[in-house]
Amino acid sequence: MANTIYYKKDPEVLGMSNGLTSVFINVLGLSGSRLAVKNYEKNLIIFLLEKDQASVGIGTVGFDICEMPWDIDAFKEQKQFLFHVIDDVLLKNGWNKLSYNPNYDMVANSMEGFRKLLQKMQVEDIDKEAVQEWMECFEEERKDIDKYLVCEIHNVLLTCFGCQVCHD
Ligand SMILES: [Zn+2]
């Protein structure tokens, strides 16, 4: 089994083994959680960290990038933020917090694949229904708590499942 990240208008997909998917989310989570300032940036990283195979099932975390919690008014800034996060991953920032050494070439390949998908996506592609559903769940789940808590060990944003890096 494996996971596929894709852009609905593009036949080219980013397919990753289950193991590589966990690493991909670990390193995006480390860089993204550290760099995110705006809520619309944090939301994108939480969406990615929810792809937590230890919690939702191995090989079940593929998604269409159009379903990510994009904000129509901040779409450009959000894309720039993710490119910045990808660049930060390529510098291996925060990898000392992991209990293993990721394979750099495999991570770099997957980051470039993710970047390519993001580059092609346009604001009109946003899956508004999926985004609204995600935002409603997110607000509901966190109405009584701080929305943006982080793991004390990894400094990674917590999802409803906890810390994705701790689970790995
Ligand atoms: Zn953690």
XYZ file of N, CA, C and O and ligand atoms in Angstrom, residues 151 153-154 163 166, ligand 1:
21
model
N 3.410 20.465 20.379
C 4.035 19.402 21.164
C 5.257 19.983 21.885
O 6.078 20.664 21.267
N 7.785 18.449 23.009
C 9.032 17.792 22.607
C 9.461 18.248 21.209
O 10.612 18.578 20.971
N 8.514 18.265 20.286
C 8.864 18.525 18.883
C 8.526 19.926 18.386
O 8.891 20.287 17.273
N 0.384 14.664 18.598
C 1.569 15.036 17.801
C 1.905 13.926 16.816
O 2.208 12.807 17.214
N 5.467 12.485 17.422
C 5.542 11.556 18.570
C 5.058 10.155 18.167
O 5.577 9.158 18.659
Zn 5.819 15.345 19.549
